[in-house]
Structures are given as C-alpha cells and as structure tokens.
PDB file of C-alpha atoms in Angstrom:
ATOM      1  CA  MET A  29     182.537  30.900 -24.534  1.00 44.00           C
ATOM      2  CA  SER A  30     181.657  31.661 -19.166  1.00 42.00           C
ATOM      3  CA  ASN A  31     180.446  32.927 -17.959  1.00 44.00           C
ATOM      4  CA  ASP A  32     180.979  34.894 -15.013  1.00 44.00           C
ATOM      5  CA  ASP A  33     183.575  37.427 -15.439  1.00 43.00           C
ATOM      6  CA  ASP A  34     185.361  38.867 -18.337  1.00 44.00           C
ATOM      7  CA  GLN A  35     186.017  37.775 -21.738  1.00 44.00           C
ATOM      8  CA  TYR A  36     183.128  36.292 -23.442  1.00 44.00           C
ATOM      9  CA  GLY A  37     183.156  33.017 -22.567  1.00 40.00           C
ATOM     10  CA  GLY A  38     183.468  33.138 -19.798  1.00 42.00           C
ATOM     11  CA  GLY A  39     181.514  34.270 -22.190  1.00 45.00           C
ATOM     12  CA  PRO A  40     180.111  34.254 -25.363  1.00 45.00           C
ATOM     13  CA  GLY A  41     182.522  31.589 -24.292  1.00 42.00           C
ATOM     14  CA  HIS A  42     181.678  29.206 -25.866  1.00 42.00           C
ATOM     15  CA  GLY A  43     180.473  23.934 -31.825  1.00 37.00           C
ATOM     16  CA  GLY A  44     179.009  21.220 -30.648  1.00 37.00           C
ATOM     17  CA  VAL A  45     178.555  21.960 -27.113  1.00 41.00           C
ATOM     18  CA  GLY A  46     181.783  23.642 -26.381  1.00 42.00           C
ATOM     19  CA  GLY A  47     184.890  24.552 -28.116  1.00 42.00           C
ATOM     20  CA  THR A  48     185.020  23.844 -31.814  1.00 40.00           C
ATOM     21  CA  GLY A  49     182.587  26.528 -32.737  1.00 42.00           C
ATOM     22  CA  GLN A  50     183.263  29.816 -34.290  1.00 41.00           C
ATOM     23  CA  THR A  51     185.930  32.181 -33.207  1.00 40.00           C
ATOM     24  CA  ARG A  52     186.769  35.684 -32.202  1.00 41.00           C
ATOM     25  CA  THR A  53     189.364  37.654 -34.180  1.00 39.00           C
ATOM     26  CA  ARG A  54     191.245  40.958 -34.288  1.00 42.00           C
ATOM     27  CA  LEU A  55     190.674  43.283 -37.205  1.00 42.00           C
ATOM     28  CA  PRO A  56     191.450  46.888 -38.074  1.00 42.00           C
ATOM     29  CA  ASP A  57     190.289  49.880 -36.189  1.00 44.00           C
ATOM     30  CA  SER A  58     188.156  51.772 -38.674  1.00 40.00           C
ATOM     31  CA  PRO A  59     185.189  50.522 -40.739  1.00 40.00           C
ATOM     32  CA  ALA A  60     186.715  51.935 -43.925  1.00 40.00           C
ATOM     33  CA  ASP A  61     189.737  49.710 -43.356  1.00 41.00           C
ATOM     34  CA  ALA A  62     187.685  46.863 -41.933  1.00 41.00           C
ATOM     35  CA  TYR A  63     189.458  44.124 -43.824  1.00 41.00           C
ATOM     36  CA  GLY A  64     192.784  44.210 -45.554  1.00 39.00           C
ATOM     37  CA  THR A  65     194.709  47.260 -44.364  1.00 36.00           C
ATOM     38  CA  PRO A  66     197.684  47.221 -41.974  1.00 40.00           C
ATOM     39  CA  ARG A  67     196.975  48.634 -38.504  1.00 40.00           C
ATOM     40  CA  ARG A  68     199.634  51.352 -38.279  1.00 41.00           C
ATOM     41  CA  THR A  69     198.033  54.729 -37.715  1.00 39.00           C
ATOM     42  CA  PRO A  70     194.464  54.220 -36.431  1.00 44.00           C
ATOM     43  CA  ARG A  71     192.372  57.360 -36.380  1.00 45.00           C
ATOM     44  CA  ALA A  72     189.485  58.148 -34.117  1.00 45.00           C
ATOM     45  CA  SER A  73     186.128  57.820 -35.893  1.00 50.00           C
ATOM     46  CA  ARG A  74     182.539  57.043 -35.184  1.00 52.00           C
ATOM     47  CA  GLY A  75     183.161  53.489 -36.397  1.00 52.00           C
ATOM     48  CA  LEU A  76     186.071  53.047 -34.010  1.00 47.00           C
ATOM     49  CA  ILE A  77     184.078  54.463 -31.110  1.00 50.00           C
ATOM     50  CA  THR A  78     181.242  52.052 -31.943  1.00 50.00           C
ATOM     51  CA  VAL A  79     183.620  49.075 -32.036  1.00 47.00           C
ATOM     52  CA  VAL A  80     185.246  50.025 -28.750  1.00 48.00           C
ATOM     53  CA  GLY A  81     181.840  50.491 -27.194  1.00 54.00           C
ATOM     54  CA  VAL A  82     180.700  47.035 -28.283  1.00 52.00           C
ATOM     55  CA  VAL A  83     183.869  45.405 -26.967  1.00 51.00           C
ATOM     56  CA  VAL A  84     183.454  47.196 -23.631  1.00 50.00           C
ATOM     57  CA  LEU A  85     179.844  46.023 -23.424  1.00 53.00           C
ATOM     58  CA  LEU A  86     180.927  42.476 -24.224  1.00 57.00           C
ATOM     59  CA  ILE A  87     183.579  42.437 -21.524  1.00 55.00           C
ATOM     60  CA  ALA A  88     181.164  43.975 -19.036  1.00 50.00           C
ATOM     61  CA  ALA A  89     178.522  41.328 -19.757  1.00 53.00           C
ATOM     62  CA  ILE A  90     181.027  38.529 -19.333  1.00 54.00           C
ATOM     63  CA  ALA A  91     182.255  40.046 -16.101  1.00 50.00           C
ATOM     64  CA  PHE A  92     178.674  40.190 -14.859  1.00 47.00           C
ATOM     65  CA  ALA A  93     177.928  36.617 -15.914  1.00 51.00           C
ATOM     66  CA  ASN A  94     181.147  35.291 -14.417  1.00 49.00           C
ATOM     67  CA  GLN A  95     180.996  37.220 -11.181  1.00 45.00           C
ATOM     68  CA  SER A  96     182.976  35.350  -8.574  1.00 42.00           C
ATOM     69  CA  HIS A  97     181.225  34.053  -5.480  1.00 42.00           C
ATOM     70  CA  ASP A  98     182.629  32.767  -2.250  1.00 41.00           C
ATOM     71  CA  THR A  99     183.712  29.159  -2.571  1.00 40.00           C
ATOM     72  CA  PRO A 100     185.131  26.780   0.032  1.00 41.00           C
ATOM     73  CA  ARG A 101     188.869  26.929  -0.242  1.00 42.00           C
ATOM     74  CA  ASP A 102     191.477  24.418   0.774  1.00 43.00           C
ATOM     75  CA  THR A 103     193.296  26.072   3.648  1.00 39.00           C
ATOM     76  CA  THR A 104     195.882  23.313   3.912  1.00 41.00           C
ATOM     77  CA  SER A 105     197.576  24.202   0.652  1.00 46.00           C
ATOM     78  CA  ASP A 106     198.145  27.941   0.871  1.00 53.00           C
ATOM     79  CA  LYS A 107     201.510  27.921  -0.781  1.00 53.00           C
ATOM     80  CA  PRO A 108     202.942  30.154  -3.517  1.00 53.00           C
ATOM     81  CA  PRO A 109     201.773  29.434  -7.102  1.00 55.00           C
ATOM     82  CA  SER A 110     203.828  26.978  -9.100  1.00 52.00           C
ATOM     83  CA  THR A 111     206.587  28.766 -10.965  1.00 53.00           C
ATOM     84  CA  HIS A 112     207.626  26.014 -13.349  1.00 62.00           C
ATOM     85  CA  ALA A 113     206.867  26.418 -17.036  1.00 64.00           C
ATOM     86  CA  THR A 114     203.685  25.025 -18.542  1.00 68.00           C
ATOM     87  CA  SER A 115     205.495  22.577 -20.796  1.00 68.00           C
ATOM     88  CA  PRO A 116     204.227  19.391 -22.496  1.00 69.00           C
ATOM     89  CA  THR A 117     204.598  16.198 -20.468  1.00 73.00           C
ATOM     90  CA  GLY A 118     203.542  13.667 -23.081  1.00 68.00           C
ATOM     91  CA  THR A 119     200.600  12.560 -20.970  1.00 74.00           C
ATOM     92  CA  ALA A 120     197.268  12.673 -22.772  1.00 74.00           C
ATOM     93  CA  PRO A 121     194.793  14.919 -20.908  1.00 75.00           C
ATOM     94  CA  VAL A 122     191.713  12.752 -21.468  1.00 81.00           C
ATOM     95  CA  THR A 123     190.516   9.802 -23.499  1.00 75.00           C
ATOM     96  CA  THR A 124     186.789  10.560 -23.691  1.00 79.00           C
ATOM     97  CA  LYS A 125     184.426  13.392 -24.534  1.00 79.00           C
ATOM     98  CA  THR A 126     180.779  14.206 -23.985  1.00 72.00           C
ATOM     99  CA  ALA A 127     179.049  16.384 -26.597  1.00 65.00           C
ATOM    100  CA  GLY A 128     182.471  17.543 -27.747  1.00 73.00           C
ATOM    101  CA  ILE A 129     183.692  18.437 -24.249  1.00 81.00           C
ATOM    102  CA  PRO A 130     186.719  16.533 -22.885  1.00 85.00           C
ATOM    103  CA  LYS A 131     186.013  14.703 -19.621  1.00 89.00           C
ATOM    104  CA  GLY A 132     187.722  12.397 -17.189  1.00 91.00           C
ATOM    105  CA  PHE A 133     190.787  14.517 -16.358  1.00 94.00           C
ATOM    106  CA  ALA A 134     193.539  13.095 -14.171  1.00 92.00           C
ATOM    107  CA  HIS A 135     193.136  13.407 -10.419  1.00 95.00           C
ATOM    108  CA  ASP A 136     196.294  15.480  -9.959  1.00 94.00           C
ATOM    109  CA  ASP A 137     197.518  19.039 -10.529  1.00 93.00           C
ATOM    110  CA  GLN A 138     198.240  18.375 -14.205  1.00 93.00           C
ATOM    111  CA  GLY A 139     194.695  17.094 -14.679  1.00 94.00           C
ATOM    112  CA  ALA A 140     193.356  20.235 -13.010  1.00 95.00           C
ATOM    113  CA  GLN A 141     195.390  22.409 -15.394  1.00 95.00           C
ATOM    114  CA  SER A 142     194.171  20.460 -18.418  1.00 94.00           C
ATOM    115  CA  ALA A 143     190.589  20.759 -17.212  1.00 95.00           C
ATOM    116  CA  ALA A 144     190.869  24.515 -16.685  1.00 96.00           C
ATOM    117  CA  ALA A 145     192.413  25.053 -20.133  1.00 95.00           C
ATOM    118  CA  ASN A 146     189.753  22.965 -21.872  1.00 94.00           C
ATOM    119  CA  TYR A 147     186.963  24.649 -19.923  1.00 95.00           C
ATOM    120  CA  THR A 148     188.315  28.007 -21.097  1.00 96.00           C
ATOM    121  CA  VAL A 149     187.971  26.813 -24.701  1.00 94.00           C
ATOM    122  CA  ALA A 150     184.422  25.532 -24.139  1.00 93.00           C
ATOM    123  CA  LEU A 151     183.222  28.635 -22.307  1.00 94.00           C
ATOM    124  CA  GLY A 152     184.758  30.866 -24.971  1.00 93.00           C
ATOM    125  CA  SER A 153     182.947  29.176 -27.863  1.00 92.00           C
ATOM    126  CA  ASP A 154     179.910  30.346 -29.805  1.00 91.00           C
ATOM    127  CA  GLY A 155     177.788  27.793 -27.941  1.00 91.00           C
ATOM    128  CA  MET A 156     177.514  30.301 -25.104  1.00 94.00           C
ATOM    129  CA  LEU A 157     175.394  32.520 -27.368  1.00 94.00           C
ATOM    130  CA  LYS A 158     172.582  29.970 -27.521  1.00 94.00           C
ATOM    131  CA  LYS A 159     170.559  29.226 -24.411  1.00 95.00           C
ATOM    132  CA  ASP A 160     170.146  25.458 -24.822  1.00 94.00           C
ATOM    133  CA  VAL A 161     173.836  24.895 -25.610  1.00 94.00           C
ATOM    134  CA  ARG A 162     174.869  27.282 -22.849  1.00 95.00           C
ATOM    135  CA  HIS A 163     172.850  25.366 -20.276  1.00 95.00           C
ATOM    136  CA  ALA A 164     174.307  22.058 -21.477  1.00 93.00           C
ATOM    137  CA  LEU A 165     177.787  23.504 -21.053  1.00 93.00           C
ATOM    138  CA  MET A 166     177.002  24.636 -17.539  1.00 94.00           C
ATOM    139  CA  ASP A 167     175.664  21.213 -16.572  1.00 94.00           C
ATOM    140  CA  ALA A 168     178.749  19.502 -17.993  1.00 93.00           C
ATOM    141  CA  LEU A 169     181.458  21.790 -16.592  1.00 95.00           C
ATOM    142  CA  TYR A 170     180.145  23.111 -13.260  1.00 97.00           C
ATOM    143  CA  THR A 171     179.175  21.502 -10.004  1.00 97.00           C
ATOM    144  CA  PRO A 172     175.391  21.058  -9.795  1.00 96.00           C
ATOM    145  CA  GLU A 173     175.138  23.910  -7.272  1.00 97.00           C
ATOM    146  CA  ALA A 174     177.259  26.290  -9.356  1.00 97.00           C
ATOM    147  CA  ALA A 175     175.385  25.412 -12.564  1.00 97.00           C
ATOM    148  CA  ALA A 176     172.028  26.166 -10.951  1.00 97.00           C
ATOM    149  CA  GLN A 177     173.359  29.509  -9.737  1.00 95.00           C
ATOM    150  CA  ARG A 178     175.051  30.538 -12.995  1.00 95.00           C
ATOM    151  CA  LYS A 179     172.313  29.720 -15.499  1.00 96.00           C
ATOM    152  CA  PRO A 180     169.991  32.629 -14.614  1.00 96.00           C
ATOM    153  CA  GLN A 181     172.967  34.989 -14.354  1.00 95.00           C
ATOM    154  CA  GLN A 182     174.176  34.063 -17.812  1.00 94.00           C
ATOM    155  CA  ASP A 183     170.701  34.143 -19.314  1.00 96.00           C
ATOM    156  CA  ALA A 184     170.416  37.718 -18.056  1.00 95.00           C
ATOM    157  CA  ALA A 185     173.860  38.608 -19.411  1.00 94.00           C
ATOM    158  CA  TYR A 186     173.144  37.124 -22.845  1.00 94.00           C
ATOM    159  CA  SER A 187     169.804  38.885 -23.185  1.00 95.00           C
ATOM    160  CA  PRO A 188     168.278  39.690 -26.598  1.00 95.00           C
ATOM    161  CA  ALA A 189     169.199  43.334 -26.035  1.00 95.00           C
ATOM    162  CA  PHE A 190     172.842  42.451 -25.409  1.00 94.00           C
ATOM    163  CA  LEU A 191     172.987  40.094 -28.394  1.00 94.00           C
ATOM    164  CA  ALA A 192     171.604  42.912 -30.548  1.00 93.00           C
ATOM    165  CA  THR A 193     174.588  45.097 -29.597  1.00 91.00           C
ATOM    166  CA  LEU A 194     176.784  42.388 -31.108  1.00 91.00           C
ATOM    167  CA  GLY A 195     174.763  42.360 -34.330  1.00 91.00           C
ATOM    168  CA  LEU A 196     173.019  39.049 -33.481  1.00 94.00           C
ATOM    169  CA  ASP A 197     169.338  38.147 -33.335  1.00 94.00           C
ATOM    170  CA  ALA A 198     167.593  37.033 -30.151  1.00 94.00           C
ATOM    171  CA  ASN A 199     168.717  33.424 -30.754  1.00 93.00           C
ATOM    172  CA  GLY A 200     172.373  34.345 -31.116  1.00 94.00           C
ATOM    173  CA  ASN A 201     172.475  34.056 -34.917  1.00 94.00           C
ATOM    174  CA  ALA A 202     174.492  36.360 -37.174  1.00 92.00           C
ATOM    175  CA  PRO A 203     172.931  38.124 -40.186  1.00 91.00           C
ATOM    176  CA  GLN A 204     172.985  36.223 -43.470  1.00 88.00           C
ATOM    177  CA  GLY A 205     176.370  36.551 -45.128  1.00 86.00           C
ATOM    178  CA  SER A 206     178.161  37.332 -41.848  1.00 89.00           C
ATOM    179  CA  THR A 207     179.913  35.171 -39.266  1.00 90.00           C
ATOM    180  CA  PHE A 208     180.129  36.031 -35.597  1.00 93.00           C
ATOM    181  CA  VAL A 209     183.493  34.959 -34.239  1.00 92.00           C
ATOM    182  CA  THR A 210     184.144  34.008 -30.627  1.00 93.00           C
ATOM    183  CA  ARG A 211     186.960  31.702 -29.547  1.00 92.00           C
ATOM    184  CA  SER A 212     189.296  31.430 -26.560  1.00 94.00           C
ATOM    185  CA  VAL A 213     192.861  30.188 -27.044  1.00 94.00           C
ATOM    186  CA  PRO A 214     194.797  29.265 -23.868  1.00 95.00           C
ATOM    187  CA  VAL A 215     198.414  30.425 -23.783  1.00 94.00           C
ATOM    188  CA  GLY A 216     199.423  28.900 -20.446  1.00 93.00           C
ATOM    189  CA  THR A 217     198.183  27.691 -17.062  1.00 95.00           C
ATOM    190  CA  ARG A 218     199.299  28.270 -13.471  1.00 95.00           C
ATOM    191  CA  VAL A 219     198.430  26.331 -10.321  1.00 96.00           C
ATOM    192  CA  GLU A 220     197.571  28.765  -7.528  1.00 97.00           C
ATOM    193  CA  ASN A 221     196.960  26.005  -4.990  1.00 97.00           C
ATOM    194  CA  TYR A 222     196.115  22.323  -5.075  1.00 97.00           C
ATOM    195  CA  SER A 223     194.757  19.523  -2.935  1.00 97.00           C
ATOM    196  CA  PRO A 224     193.117  16.217  -3.962  1.00 96.00           C
ATOM    197  CA  THR A 225     189.680  17.777  -3.407  1.00 98.00           C
ATOM    198  CA  ASN A 226     190.133  21.389  -4.547  1.00 98.00           C
ATOM    199  CA  ALA A 227     192.359  23.209  -7.007  1.00 98.00           C
ATOM    200  CA  LYS A 228     192.725  26.812  -8.042  1.00 98.00           C
ATOM    201  CA  VAL A 229     194.093  27.216 -11.576  1.00 97.00           C
ATOM    202  CA  SER A 230     194.606  30.361 -13.646  1.00 97.00           C
ATOM    203  CA  VAL A 231     194.546  30.286 -17.447  1.00 97.00           C
ATOM    204  CA  TRP A 232     196.145  33.060 -19.477  1.00 97.00           C
ATOM    205  CA  TYR A 233     194.425  33.211 -22.849  1.00 97.00           C
ATOM    206  CA  THR A 234     193.797  35.311 -25.909  1.00 96.00           C
ATOM    207  CA  GLY A 235     190.325  35.649 -27.352  1.00 94.00           C
ATOM    208  CA  LEU A 236     188.877  36.373 -30.769  1.00 92.00           C
ATOM    209  CA  VAL A 237     185.580  38.244 -30.912  1.00 92.00           C
ATOM    210  CA  GLY A 238     183.636  40.238 -33.479  1.00 92.00           C
ATOM    211  CA  MET A 239     181.594  40.031 -36.671  1.00 91.00           C
ATOM    212  CA  SER A 240     183.188  38.931 -39.915  1.00 87.00           C
ATOM    213  CA  GLY A 241     181.266  40.379 -42.836  1.00 81.00           C
ATOM    214  CA  ALA A 242     181.564  42.947 -45.606  1.00 75.00           C
ATOM    215  CA  LYS A 243     179.224  45.354 -43.786  1.00 76.00           C
ATOM    216  CA  SER A 244     180.458  44.702 -40.266  1.00 77.00           C
ATOM    217  CA  THR A 245     181.096  47.690 -38.011  1.00 76.00           C
ATOM    218  CA  ASN A 246     182.388  45.358 -35.282  1.00 82.00           C
ATOM    219  CA  PRO A 247     185.354  43.626 -36.975  1.00 87.00           C
ATOM    220  CA  VAL A 248     186.949  40.612 -35.311  1.00 90.00           C
ATOM    221  CA  ARG A 249     189.722  41.534 -32.901  1.00 89.00           C
ATOM    222  CA  THR A 250     191.797  40.003 -30.123  1.00 91.00           C
ATOM    223  CA  THR A 251     191.474  40.279 -26.363  1.00 94.00           C
ATOM    224  CA  TRP A 252     193.818  39.122 -23.590  1.00 97.00           C
ATOM    225  CA  ASN A 253     192.601  37.906 -20.207  1.00 97.00           C
ATOM    226  CA  THR A 254     193.382  35.618 -17.293  1.00 98.00           C
ATOM    227  CA  TRP A 255     190.623  33.275 -16.169  1.00 97.00           C
ATOM    228  CA  THR A 256     190.928  31.757 -12.691  1.00 98.00           C
ATOM    229  CA  PHE A 257     188.942  28.632 -11.825  1.00 98.00           C
ATOM    230  CA  GLU A 258     188.139  27.187  -8.421  1.00 98.00           C
ATOM    231  CA  LEU A 259     187.822  23.483  -9.221  1.00 98.00           C
ATOM    232  CA  THR A 260     186.332  20.724  -7.068  1.00 98.00           C
ATOM    233  CA  TRP A 261     186.780  16.987  -7.541  1.00 98.00           C
ATOM    234  CA  VAL A 262     183.270  15.596  -8.014  1.00 96.00           C
ATOM    235  CA  GLY A 263     182.793  11.898  -8.703  1.00 91.00           C
ATOM    236  CA  ASP A 264     185.507  11.191 -11.251  1.00 92.00           C
ATOM    237  CA  ASP A 265     186.304  14.612 -12.702  1.00 95.00           C
ATOM    238  CA  TRP A 266     187.163  18.237 -11.978  1.00 97.00           C
ATOM    239  CA  LYS A 267     184.175  20.604 -11.919  1.00 97.00           C
ATOM    240  CA  ILE A 268     184.000  24.392 -11.687  1.00 98.00           C
ATOM    241  CA  ALA A 269     182.787  25.669  -8.337  1.00 98.00           C
ATOM    242  CA  SER A 270     183.414  29.337  -9.180  1.00 97.00           C
ATOM    243  CA  GLU A 271     185.554  31.478 -11.447  1.00 95.00           C
ATOM    244  CA  SER A 272     186.705  35.018 -12.037  1.00 95.00           C
ATOM    245  CA  GLU A 273     188.469  36.923 -14.802  1.00 94.00           C
ATOM    246  CA  GLN A 274     190.728  39.901 -15.163  1.00 95.00           C
ATOM    247  CA  SER A 275     192.166  41.701 -18.159  1.00 94.00           C
ATOM    248  CA  GLY A 276     195.680  40.990 -19.423  1.00 95.00           C
ATOM    249  CA  PRO A 277     198.527  40.596 -19.432  1.00 96.00           C
ATOM    250  CA  ALA A 278     198.408  41.873 -23.005  1.00 95.00           C
ATOM    251  CA  PRO A 279     201.373  42.112 -25.409  1.00 93.00           C
ATOM    252  CA  VAL A 280     202.012  45.008 -27.776  1.00 92.00           C
ATOM    253  CA  PRO A 281     199.830  44.509 -30.891  1.00 86.00           C
ATOM    254  CA  GLY A 282     201.763  43.318 -33.925  1.00 84.00           C
ATOM    255  CA  ASP A 283     201.854  45.399 -37.081  1.00 84.00           C
ATOM    256  CA  VAL A 284     200.310  42.687 -39.251  1.00 85.00           C
ATOM    257  CA  PRO A 285     198.011  43.472 -42.208  1.00 87.00           C
ATOM    258  CA  ALA A 286     194.433  42.453 -41.491  1.00 83.00           C
ATOM    259  CA  SER A 287     192.911  39.697 -43.604  1.00 85.00           C
ATOM    260  CA  THR A 288     189.830  40.099 -45.768  1.00 83.00           C
ATOM    261  CA  SER A 289     186.359  39.309 -44.502  1.00 81.00           C
ATOM    262  CA  ASP A 290     186.245  36.182 -46.690  1.00 84.00           C
ATOM    263  CA  ASP A 291     189.558  34.932 -45.324  1.00 88.00           C
ATOM    264  CA  ILE A 292     188.415  35.381 -41.740  1.00 85.00           C
ATOM    265  CA  SER A 293     185.110  33.604 -42.362  1.00 84.00           C
ATOM    266  CA  LYS A 294     186.889  30.705 -44.088  1.00 88.00           C
ATOM    267  CA  ALA A 295     189.415  30.417 -41.281  1.00 88.00           C
ATOM    268  CA  VAL A 296     186.639  30.219 -38.704  1.00 85.00           C
ATOM    269  CA  GLN A 297     185.005  27.383 -40.637  1.00 85.00           C
ATOM    270  CA  GLU A 298     188.164  25.490 -41.612  1.00 89.00           C
ATOM    271  CA  PHE A 299     190.303  25.698 -38.453  1.00 88.00           C
ATOM    272  CA  GLY A 300     188.851  23.699 -35.573  1.00 82.00           C
ATOM    273  CA  GLY A 301     189.666  24.014 -31.900  1.00 77.00           C
ATOM    274  CA  PHE A 302     192.108  21.981 -29.831  1.00 80.00           C
ATOM    275  CA  THR A 303     192.123  19.723 -26.827  1.00 77.00           C
ATOM    276  CA  TYR A 304     194.637  21.242 -24.434  1.00 79.00           C
ATOM    277  CA  ALA A 305     196.948  19.386 -22.080  1.00 74.00           C
ATOM    278  CA  ARG A 306     199.667  20.619 -19.794  1.00 71.00           C
TER     279      ARG A 306
END
C-alpha cells in the first residue's frame, strides 16, 4: 500500500497490482476482546503493548520507505493551497487501467488530484507486501528515476524480519486461517501548487491495517495520515517524483462495537476498492 513515508502503503500500501487487495481495519485494544466487544474502557495489557508496538513499527517502516527526497519544484506557482471543497464534478477520472491501476489522468489540477488519490489506494494495498507486485506498482506509478531509487528502499523496509513482526511469512503471506488487512481510503485531496508540468497534491486518508484471525494479537485497526505527492507530467500521465507522509489529522474514535474475526475477513474479501475522482 508506498512507500516512502508513513502509513503502510505508502506502505504495505498496496489485489491485482494495486488497490483492490485486502484491507486494514480497526479492532479492539486487548486480545481478550479482540473481536466483538465495544471499545469503551481499554486497559493496558501485554497484548495492547504488543499491538501498539507492531503499529509503531509499521508506521516507522513506511516512513523509512517513503522518505522524501529533493525534487525539482515549480517555482512559478508558489501560491496558497486551494481552499475549495473536494466535491464531485461529474467528470470521470480515467477510462483505462493497467494491471488494475487507473491510468491516463487528465492534464489539469483535477487530474492530478485523481491521480494522487488513486495512487494512495494502490500504494496502500496488500500488493506492497509482495516484492514482484511492489516493483510492478513502482514502475507503473513513479517516474523511472524515482522507481529505480525507491525499489531498494522499499525492499529493505519490507524485509522478512519486518514482515515477521506483522505475523507474515517472508513472502508476505498470512498464516492459514488468518487474513492480513491493509487498505488506504482517501477522504479528500488538496492542491498545494500546480503547473502543467508539476503538481503537489496532498491526500488525507484513513487506513486499515492488522491481522484478522481468531488467534491474532494484532487486530485490524484504523490509522489517519496525510500523504503528499510531488507529481510530474511524463508522456501522457501524472507520475510520482517523490512523496512524504505525516500523521493525522485524526478524529476522535467512535464508540462502535468491534466486529467478529469472521465478519472482518468476509468484508475484506467481499468489499472491493474504488476508483477515486475529484
């Protein structure tokens, strides 16, 4: 699901190459209540500490993989970010896809926003957990130079040791009977600056990450982050030149009873991802 900065997709960001794979989800705070009990009065426990530790490791790995690098910036468009709402316009974002990834976004600021939102979905999917799919994502979404630079960084971030902390094997597979959930869901986009050749777009999104399974000690939970993309117009589409992530803004958690492990696993399988447009 990225990978250069925070979440997971950016990080185990990331099925078919990008976006409709499995999800990340929010579940209760203690293993004893792992599925099915309202989150009202969480208590500190070894299970909770373990879960928090895993989430921190995940965010740290994504931040490492998505580390921002200096990128040429359009100095002719240093104006305040757009303040208008990210509302539907009725214009379809794209008409074609490659390996499940939307392509051919409009050559304007709306197209840049649609590209950034869709790239957030792709880089937040479970494809980022698997090396071959991850590399295909990088080749499809990044400029050739950025892809060549990011691949070794992400391979190091998604090492067998790191995957093991998530309960996955060296190939990014969950134990039998469990489902690893990782999905990014854009909430809104913001244009920081724009020119016909370069655009800087921020995507506010919520993420789902964790293991859905009866014996899971890392239940699926939500995260909130803002992913900022430096996009470059290459050929006939927007490509990522660099990106960075930061935590939040995060709302107050709702007091909603957690679903069972079976319900979460079914939801991951039955509810596909979306193609996002401004």
